[in-house]
JSON list of C-alpha atoms in Angstrom, two decimals:
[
{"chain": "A", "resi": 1, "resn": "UNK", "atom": "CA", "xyz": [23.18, -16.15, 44.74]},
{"chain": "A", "resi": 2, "resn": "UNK", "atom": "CA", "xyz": [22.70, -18.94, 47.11]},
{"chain": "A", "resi": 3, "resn": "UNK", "atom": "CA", "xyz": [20.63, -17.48, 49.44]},
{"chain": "A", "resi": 4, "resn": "UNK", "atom": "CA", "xyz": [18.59, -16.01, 46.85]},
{"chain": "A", "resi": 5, "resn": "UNK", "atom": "CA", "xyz": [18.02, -19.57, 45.76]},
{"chain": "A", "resi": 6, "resn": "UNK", "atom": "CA", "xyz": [17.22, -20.58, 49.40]},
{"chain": "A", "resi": 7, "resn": "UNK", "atom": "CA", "xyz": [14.92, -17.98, 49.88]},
{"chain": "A", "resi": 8, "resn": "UNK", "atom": "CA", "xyz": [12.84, -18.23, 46.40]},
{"chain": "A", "resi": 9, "resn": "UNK", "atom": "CA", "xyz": [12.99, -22.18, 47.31]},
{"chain": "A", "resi": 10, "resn": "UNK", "atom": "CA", "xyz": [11.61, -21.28, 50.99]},
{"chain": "A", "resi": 11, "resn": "UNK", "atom": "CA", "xyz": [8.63, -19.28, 49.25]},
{"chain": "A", "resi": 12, "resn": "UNK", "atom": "CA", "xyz": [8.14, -21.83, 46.74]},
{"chain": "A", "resi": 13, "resn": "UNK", "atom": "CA", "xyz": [7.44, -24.45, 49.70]},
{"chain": "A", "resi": 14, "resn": "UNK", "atom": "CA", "xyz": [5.30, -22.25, 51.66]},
{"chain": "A", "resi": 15, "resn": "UNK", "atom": "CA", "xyz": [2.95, -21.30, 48.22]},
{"chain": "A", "resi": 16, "resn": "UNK", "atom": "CA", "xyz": [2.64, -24.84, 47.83]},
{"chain": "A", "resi": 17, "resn": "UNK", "atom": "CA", "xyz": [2.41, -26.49, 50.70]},
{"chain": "A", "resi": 18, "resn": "UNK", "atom": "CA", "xyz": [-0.76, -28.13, 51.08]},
{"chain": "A", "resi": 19, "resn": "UNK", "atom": "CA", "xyz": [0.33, -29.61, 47.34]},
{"chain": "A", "resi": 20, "resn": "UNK", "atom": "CA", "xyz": [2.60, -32.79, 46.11]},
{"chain": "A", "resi": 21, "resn": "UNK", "atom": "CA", "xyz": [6.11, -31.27, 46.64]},
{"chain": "A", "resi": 22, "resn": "UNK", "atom": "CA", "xyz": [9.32, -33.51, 46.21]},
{"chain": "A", "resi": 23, "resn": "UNK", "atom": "CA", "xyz": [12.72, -32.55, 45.38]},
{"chain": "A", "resi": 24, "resn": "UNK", "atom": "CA", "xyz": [12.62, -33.11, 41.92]},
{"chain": "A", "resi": 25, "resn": "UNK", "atom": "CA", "xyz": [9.62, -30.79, 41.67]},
{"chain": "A", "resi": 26, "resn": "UNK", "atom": "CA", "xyz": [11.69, -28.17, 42.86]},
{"chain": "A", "resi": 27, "resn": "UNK", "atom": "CA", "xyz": [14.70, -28.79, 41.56]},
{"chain": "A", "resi": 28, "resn": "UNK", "atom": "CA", "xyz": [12.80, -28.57, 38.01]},
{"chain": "A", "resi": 29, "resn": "UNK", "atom": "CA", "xyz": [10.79, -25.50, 38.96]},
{"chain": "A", "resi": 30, "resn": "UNK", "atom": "CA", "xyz": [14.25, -23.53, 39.78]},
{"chain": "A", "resi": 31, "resn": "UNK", "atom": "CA", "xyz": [16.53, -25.51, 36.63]},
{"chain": "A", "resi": 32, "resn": "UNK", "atom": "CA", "xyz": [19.32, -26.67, 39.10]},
{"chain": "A", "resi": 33, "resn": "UNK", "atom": "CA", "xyz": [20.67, -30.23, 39.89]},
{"chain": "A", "resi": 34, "resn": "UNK", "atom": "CA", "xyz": [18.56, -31.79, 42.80]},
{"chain": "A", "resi": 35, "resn": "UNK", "atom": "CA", "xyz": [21.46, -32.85, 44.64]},
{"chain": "A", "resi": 36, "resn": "UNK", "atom": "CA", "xyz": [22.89, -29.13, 44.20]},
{"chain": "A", "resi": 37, "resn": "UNK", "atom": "CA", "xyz": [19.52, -27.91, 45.49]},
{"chain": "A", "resi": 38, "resn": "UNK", "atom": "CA", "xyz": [19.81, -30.70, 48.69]},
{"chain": "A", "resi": 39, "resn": "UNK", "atom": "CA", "xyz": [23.08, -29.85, 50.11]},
{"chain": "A", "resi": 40, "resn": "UNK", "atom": "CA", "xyz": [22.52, -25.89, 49.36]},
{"chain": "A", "resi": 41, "resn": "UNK", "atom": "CA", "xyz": [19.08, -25.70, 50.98]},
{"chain": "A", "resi": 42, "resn": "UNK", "atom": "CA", "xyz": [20.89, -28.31, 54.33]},
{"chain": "A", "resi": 43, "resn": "UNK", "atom": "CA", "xyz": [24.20, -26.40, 54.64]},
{"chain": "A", "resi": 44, "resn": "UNK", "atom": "CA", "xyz": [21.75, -22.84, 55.02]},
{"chain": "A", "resi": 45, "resn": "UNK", "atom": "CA", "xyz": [18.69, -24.21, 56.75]},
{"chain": "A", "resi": 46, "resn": "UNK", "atom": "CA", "xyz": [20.13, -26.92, 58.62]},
{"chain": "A", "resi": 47, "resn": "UNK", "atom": "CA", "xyz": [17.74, -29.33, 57.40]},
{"chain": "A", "resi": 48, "resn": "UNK", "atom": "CA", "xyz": [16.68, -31.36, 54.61]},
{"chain": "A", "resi": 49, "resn": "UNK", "atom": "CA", "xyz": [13.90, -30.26, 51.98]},
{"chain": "A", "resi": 50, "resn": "UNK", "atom": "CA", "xyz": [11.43, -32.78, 53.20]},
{"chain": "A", "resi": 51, "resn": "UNK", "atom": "CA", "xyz": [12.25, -32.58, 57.09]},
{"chain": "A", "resi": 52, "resn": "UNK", "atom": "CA", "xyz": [11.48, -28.75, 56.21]},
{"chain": "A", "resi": 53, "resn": "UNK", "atom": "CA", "xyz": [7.93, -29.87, 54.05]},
{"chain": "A", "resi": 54, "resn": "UNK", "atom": "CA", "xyz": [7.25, -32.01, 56.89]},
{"chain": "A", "resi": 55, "resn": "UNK", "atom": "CA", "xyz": [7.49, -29.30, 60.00]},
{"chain": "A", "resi": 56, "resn": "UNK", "atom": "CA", "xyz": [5.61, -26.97, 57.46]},
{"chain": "A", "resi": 57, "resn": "UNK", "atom": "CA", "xyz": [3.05, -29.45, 57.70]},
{"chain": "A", "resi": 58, "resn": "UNK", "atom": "CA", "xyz": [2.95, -30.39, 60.84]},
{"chain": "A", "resi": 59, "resn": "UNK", "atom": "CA", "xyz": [2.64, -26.80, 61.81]},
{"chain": "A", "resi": 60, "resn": "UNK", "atom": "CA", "xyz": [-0.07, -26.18, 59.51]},
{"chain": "A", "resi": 61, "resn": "UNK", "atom": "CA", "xyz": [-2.06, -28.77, 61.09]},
{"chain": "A", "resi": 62, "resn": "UNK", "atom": "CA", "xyz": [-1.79, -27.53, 63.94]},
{"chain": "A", "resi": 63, "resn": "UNK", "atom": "CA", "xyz": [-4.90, -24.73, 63.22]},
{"chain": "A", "resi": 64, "resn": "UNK", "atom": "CA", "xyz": [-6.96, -27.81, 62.59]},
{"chain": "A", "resi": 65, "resn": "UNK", "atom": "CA", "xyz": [-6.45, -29.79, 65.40]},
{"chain": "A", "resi": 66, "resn": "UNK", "atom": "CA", "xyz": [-7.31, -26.93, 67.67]},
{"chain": "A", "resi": 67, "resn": "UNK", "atom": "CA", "xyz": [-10.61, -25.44, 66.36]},
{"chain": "A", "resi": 68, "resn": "UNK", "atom": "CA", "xyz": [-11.91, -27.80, 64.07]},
{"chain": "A", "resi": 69, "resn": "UNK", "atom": "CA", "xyz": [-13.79, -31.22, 64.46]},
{"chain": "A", "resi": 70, "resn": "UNK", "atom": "CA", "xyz": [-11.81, -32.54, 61.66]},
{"chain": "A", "resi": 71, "resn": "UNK", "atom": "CA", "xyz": [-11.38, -36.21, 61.37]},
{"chain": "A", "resi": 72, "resn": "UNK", "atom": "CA", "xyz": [-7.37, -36.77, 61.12]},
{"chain": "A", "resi": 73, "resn": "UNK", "atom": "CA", "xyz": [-7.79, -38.35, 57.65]},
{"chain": "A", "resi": 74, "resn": "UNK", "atom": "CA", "xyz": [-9.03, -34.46, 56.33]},
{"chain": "A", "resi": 75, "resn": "UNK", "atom": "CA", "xyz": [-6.31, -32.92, 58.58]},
{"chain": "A", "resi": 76, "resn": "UNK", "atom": "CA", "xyz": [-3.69, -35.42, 56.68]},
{"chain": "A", "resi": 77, "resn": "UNK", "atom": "CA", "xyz": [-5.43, -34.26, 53.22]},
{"chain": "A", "resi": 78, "resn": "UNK", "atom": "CA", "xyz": [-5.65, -31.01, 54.17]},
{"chain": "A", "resi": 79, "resn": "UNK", "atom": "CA", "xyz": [-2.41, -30.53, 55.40]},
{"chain": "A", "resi": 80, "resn": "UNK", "atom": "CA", "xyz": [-1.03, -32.16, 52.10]},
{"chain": "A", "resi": 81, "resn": "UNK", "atom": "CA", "xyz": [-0.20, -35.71, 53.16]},
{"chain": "A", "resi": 82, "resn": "UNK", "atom": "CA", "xyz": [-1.20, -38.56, 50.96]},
{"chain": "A", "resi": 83, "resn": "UNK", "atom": "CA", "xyz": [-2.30, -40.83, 53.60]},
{"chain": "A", "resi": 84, "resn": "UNK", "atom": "CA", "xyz": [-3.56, -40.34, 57.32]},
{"chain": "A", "resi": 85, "resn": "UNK", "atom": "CA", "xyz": [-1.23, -43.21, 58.19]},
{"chain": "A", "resi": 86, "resn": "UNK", "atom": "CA", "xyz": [1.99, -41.17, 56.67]},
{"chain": "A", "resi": 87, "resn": "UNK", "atom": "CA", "xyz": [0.67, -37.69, 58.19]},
{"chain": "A", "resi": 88, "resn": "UNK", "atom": "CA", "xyz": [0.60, -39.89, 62.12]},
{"chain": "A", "resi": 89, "resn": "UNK", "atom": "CA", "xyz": [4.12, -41.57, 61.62]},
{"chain": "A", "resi": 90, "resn": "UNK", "atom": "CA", "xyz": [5.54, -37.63, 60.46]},
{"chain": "A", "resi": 91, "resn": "UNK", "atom": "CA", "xyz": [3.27, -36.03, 63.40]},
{"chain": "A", "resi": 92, "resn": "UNK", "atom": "CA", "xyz": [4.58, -38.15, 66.01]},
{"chain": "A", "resi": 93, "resn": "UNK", "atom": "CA", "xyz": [8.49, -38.39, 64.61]},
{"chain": "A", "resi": 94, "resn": "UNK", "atom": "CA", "xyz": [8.01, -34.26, 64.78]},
{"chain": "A", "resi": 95, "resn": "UNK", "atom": "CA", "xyz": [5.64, -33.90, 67.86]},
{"chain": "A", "resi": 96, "resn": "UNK", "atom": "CA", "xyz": [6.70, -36.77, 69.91]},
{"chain": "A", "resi": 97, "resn": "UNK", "atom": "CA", "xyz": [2.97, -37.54, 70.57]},
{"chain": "A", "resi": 98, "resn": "UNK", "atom": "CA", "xyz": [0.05, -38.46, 67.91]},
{"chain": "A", "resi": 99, "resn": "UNK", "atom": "CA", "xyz": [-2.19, -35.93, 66.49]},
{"chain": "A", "resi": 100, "resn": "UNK", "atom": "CA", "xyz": [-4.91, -37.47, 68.87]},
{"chain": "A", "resi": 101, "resn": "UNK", "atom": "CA", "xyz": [-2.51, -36.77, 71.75]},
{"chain": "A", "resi": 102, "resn": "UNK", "atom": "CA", "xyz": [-1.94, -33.05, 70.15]},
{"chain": "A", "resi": 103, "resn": "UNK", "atom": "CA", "xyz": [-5.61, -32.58, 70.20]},
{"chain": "A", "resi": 104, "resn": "UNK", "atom": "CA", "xyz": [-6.69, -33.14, 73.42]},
{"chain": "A", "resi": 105, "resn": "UNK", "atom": "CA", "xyz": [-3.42, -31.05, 74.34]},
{"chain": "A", "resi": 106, "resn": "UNK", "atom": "CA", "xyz": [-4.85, -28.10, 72.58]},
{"chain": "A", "resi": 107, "resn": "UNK", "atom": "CA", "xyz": [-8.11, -28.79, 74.37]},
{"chain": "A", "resi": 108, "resn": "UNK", "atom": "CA", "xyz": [-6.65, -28.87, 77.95]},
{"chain": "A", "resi": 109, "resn": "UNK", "atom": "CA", "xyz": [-7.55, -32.16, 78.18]},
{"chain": "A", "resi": 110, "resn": "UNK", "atom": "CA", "xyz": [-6.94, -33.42, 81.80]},
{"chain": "A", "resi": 111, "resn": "UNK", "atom": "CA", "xyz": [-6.44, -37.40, 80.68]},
{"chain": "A", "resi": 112, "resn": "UNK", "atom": "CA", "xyz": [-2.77, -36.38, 79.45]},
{"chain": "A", "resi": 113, "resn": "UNK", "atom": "CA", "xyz": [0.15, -37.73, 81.06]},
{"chain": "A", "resi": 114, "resn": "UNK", "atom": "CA", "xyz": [2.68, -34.73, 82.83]},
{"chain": "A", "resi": 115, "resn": "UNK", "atom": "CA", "xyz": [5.19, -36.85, 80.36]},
{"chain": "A", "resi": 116, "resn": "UNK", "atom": "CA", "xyz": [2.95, -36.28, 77.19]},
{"chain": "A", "resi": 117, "resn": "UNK", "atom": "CA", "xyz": [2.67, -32.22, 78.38]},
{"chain": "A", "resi": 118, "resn": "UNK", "atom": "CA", "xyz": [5.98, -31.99, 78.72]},
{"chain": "A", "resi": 119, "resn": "UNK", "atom": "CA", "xyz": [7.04, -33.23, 75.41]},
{"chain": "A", "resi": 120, "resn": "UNK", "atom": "CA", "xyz": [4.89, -31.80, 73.18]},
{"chain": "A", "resi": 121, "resn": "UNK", "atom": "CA", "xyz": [5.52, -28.42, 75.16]},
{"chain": "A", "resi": 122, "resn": "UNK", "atom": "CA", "xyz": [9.81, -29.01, 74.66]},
{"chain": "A", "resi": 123, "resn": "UNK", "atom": "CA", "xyz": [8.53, -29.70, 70.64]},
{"chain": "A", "resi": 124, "resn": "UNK", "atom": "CA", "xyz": [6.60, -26.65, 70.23]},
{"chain": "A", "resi": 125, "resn": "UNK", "atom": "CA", "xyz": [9.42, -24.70, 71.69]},
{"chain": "A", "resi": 126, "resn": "UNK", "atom": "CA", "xyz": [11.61, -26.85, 69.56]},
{"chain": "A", "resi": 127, "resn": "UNK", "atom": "CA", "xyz": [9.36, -25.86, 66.33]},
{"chain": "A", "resi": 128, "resn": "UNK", "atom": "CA", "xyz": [9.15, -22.44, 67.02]},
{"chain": "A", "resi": 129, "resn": "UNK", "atom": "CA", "xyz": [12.64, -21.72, 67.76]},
{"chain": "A", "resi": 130, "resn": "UNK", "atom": "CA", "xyz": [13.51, -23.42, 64.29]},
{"chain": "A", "resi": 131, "resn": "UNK", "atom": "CA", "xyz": [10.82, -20.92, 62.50]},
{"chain": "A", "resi": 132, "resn": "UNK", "atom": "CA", "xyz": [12.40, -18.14, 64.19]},
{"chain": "A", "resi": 133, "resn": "UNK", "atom": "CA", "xyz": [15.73, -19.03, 62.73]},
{"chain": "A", "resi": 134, "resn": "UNK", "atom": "CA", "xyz": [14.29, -19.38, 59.04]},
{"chain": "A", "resi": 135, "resn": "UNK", "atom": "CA", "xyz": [12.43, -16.36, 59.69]},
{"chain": "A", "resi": 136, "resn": "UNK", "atom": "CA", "xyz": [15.28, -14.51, 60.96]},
{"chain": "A", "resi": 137, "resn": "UNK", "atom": "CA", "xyz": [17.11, -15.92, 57.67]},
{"chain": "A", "resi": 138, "resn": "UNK", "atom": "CA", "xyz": [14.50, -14.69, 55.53]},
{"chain": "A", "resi": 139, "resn": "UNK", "atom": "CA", "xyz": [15.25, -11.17, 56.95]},
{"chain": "A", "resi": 140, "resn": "UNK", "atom": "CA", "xyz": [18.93, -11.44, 55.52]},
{"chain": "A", "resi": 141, "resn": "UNK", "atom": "CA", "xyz": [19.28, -8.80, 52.43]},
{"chain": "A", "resi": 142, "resn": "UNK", "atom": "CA", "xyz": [20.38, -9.40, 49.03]},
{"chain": "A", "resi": 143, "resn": "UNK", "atom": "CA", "xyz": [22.17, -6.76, 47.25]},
{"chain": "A", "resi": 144, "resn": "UNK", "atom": "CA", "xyz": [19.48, -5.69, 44.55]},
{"chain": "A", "resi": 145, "resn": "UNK", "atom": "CA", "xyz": [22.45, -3.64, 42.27]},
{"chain": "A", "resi": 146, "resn": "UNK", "atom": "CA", "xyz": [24.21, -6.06, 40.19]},
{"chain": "A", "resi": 147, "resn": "UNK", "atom": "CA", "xyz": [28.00, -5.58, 40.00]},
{"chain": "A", "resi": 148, "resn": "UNK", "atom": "CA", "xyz": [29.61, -4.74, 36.58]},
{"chain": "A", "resi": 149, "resn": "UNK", "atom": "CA", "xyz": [32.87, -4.55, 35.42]},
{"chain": "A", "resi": 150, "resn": "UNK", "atom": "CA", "xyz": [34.50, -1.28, 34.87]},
{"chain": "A", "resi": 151, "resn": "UNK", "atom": "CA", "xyz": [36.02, -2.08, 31.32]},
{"chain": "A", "resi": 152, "resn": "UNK", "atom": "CA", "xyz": [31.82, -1.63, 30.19]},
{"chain": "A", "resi": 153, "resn": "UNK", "atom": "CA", "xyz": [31.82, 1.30, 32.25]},
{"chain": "A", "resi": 154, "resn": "UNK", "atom": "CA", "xyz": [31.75, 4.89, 30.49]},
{"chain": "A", "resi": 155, "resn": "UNK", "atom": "CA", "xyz": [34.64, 7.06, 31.57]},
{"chain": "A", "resi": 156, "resn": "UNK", "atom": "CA", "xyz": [34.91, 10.23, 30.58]},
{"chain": "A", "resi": 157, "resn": "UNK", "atom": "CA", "xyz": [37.85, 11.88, 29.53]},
{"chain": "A", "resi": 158, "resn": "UNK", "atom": "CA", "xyz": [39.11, 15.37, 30.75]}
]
């Protein structure tokens, strides 16, 4: 039942991602106790809710710093931030480096430092290898047949 719950939670985030989300919004949206829905969703995913919004996020910006002239104020809007100020600070506690930084990454830019390279290579291994996991979590299968008692079971008698 709990991974059910992780999983429709997991969806839930990813349909809405570019939208408000906090942890009371989803603990309303599913009827269960926030706190309930906090230590759940860290025990299985090894995270918190909003460390997983935020990497969600991060990674969706990710598309627009590469191919897009973007300022990073639409990128933070776009990427459902409220401010380009909070999507920086969350970008560079996830990244290591600042979405400018990213950028010119993504553009082989030849003005980065081997140091910058380096980490924002070790956090995009770092991203990925936590996607994987939820990915490989999302693979896990729930029993679809729901069990019953055999007292409401029909047995025929010889």
């Amino acid at each position: 039942m709990q991974k059910k719950l992780i999983l429709d939670i997991l969806d839930y985030i990813d349909q809405n991602i570019n939208s408000p989300i906090s942890t009371i919004d989803i603990a309303n949206y599913f009827h269960y106790n926030k706190d309930y829905i906090m230590r759940i969703f860290k025990r299985e995913c090894h995270i918190t809710i909003i460390d997983y919004i935020h990497r969600k996020r991060i990674y969706s910006s990710f598309n627009y710093l590469e191919n897009s002239s973007y300022s990073i104020l639409k990128i933070s809007l776009l990427c459902g931030f409220h401010s380009q100020e909070y999507f920086c600070e969350i970008f560079k506690k996830v990244m290591g480096v600042s979405p400018i930084l990213f950028r010119l990454f993504s553009l082989r830019d030849s003005n980065l430092t081997l140091s910058n390279i380096a980490m924002i290579q070790n956090n995009l291994l770092i991203l990925k290898n936590y996607f994987d996991f939820i990915n490989q979590y999302r693979t896990i299968i729930i029993p679809k047949t729901k069990l019953s008692l055999s007292i409401f079971i029909d047995k025929k008698t010889p």
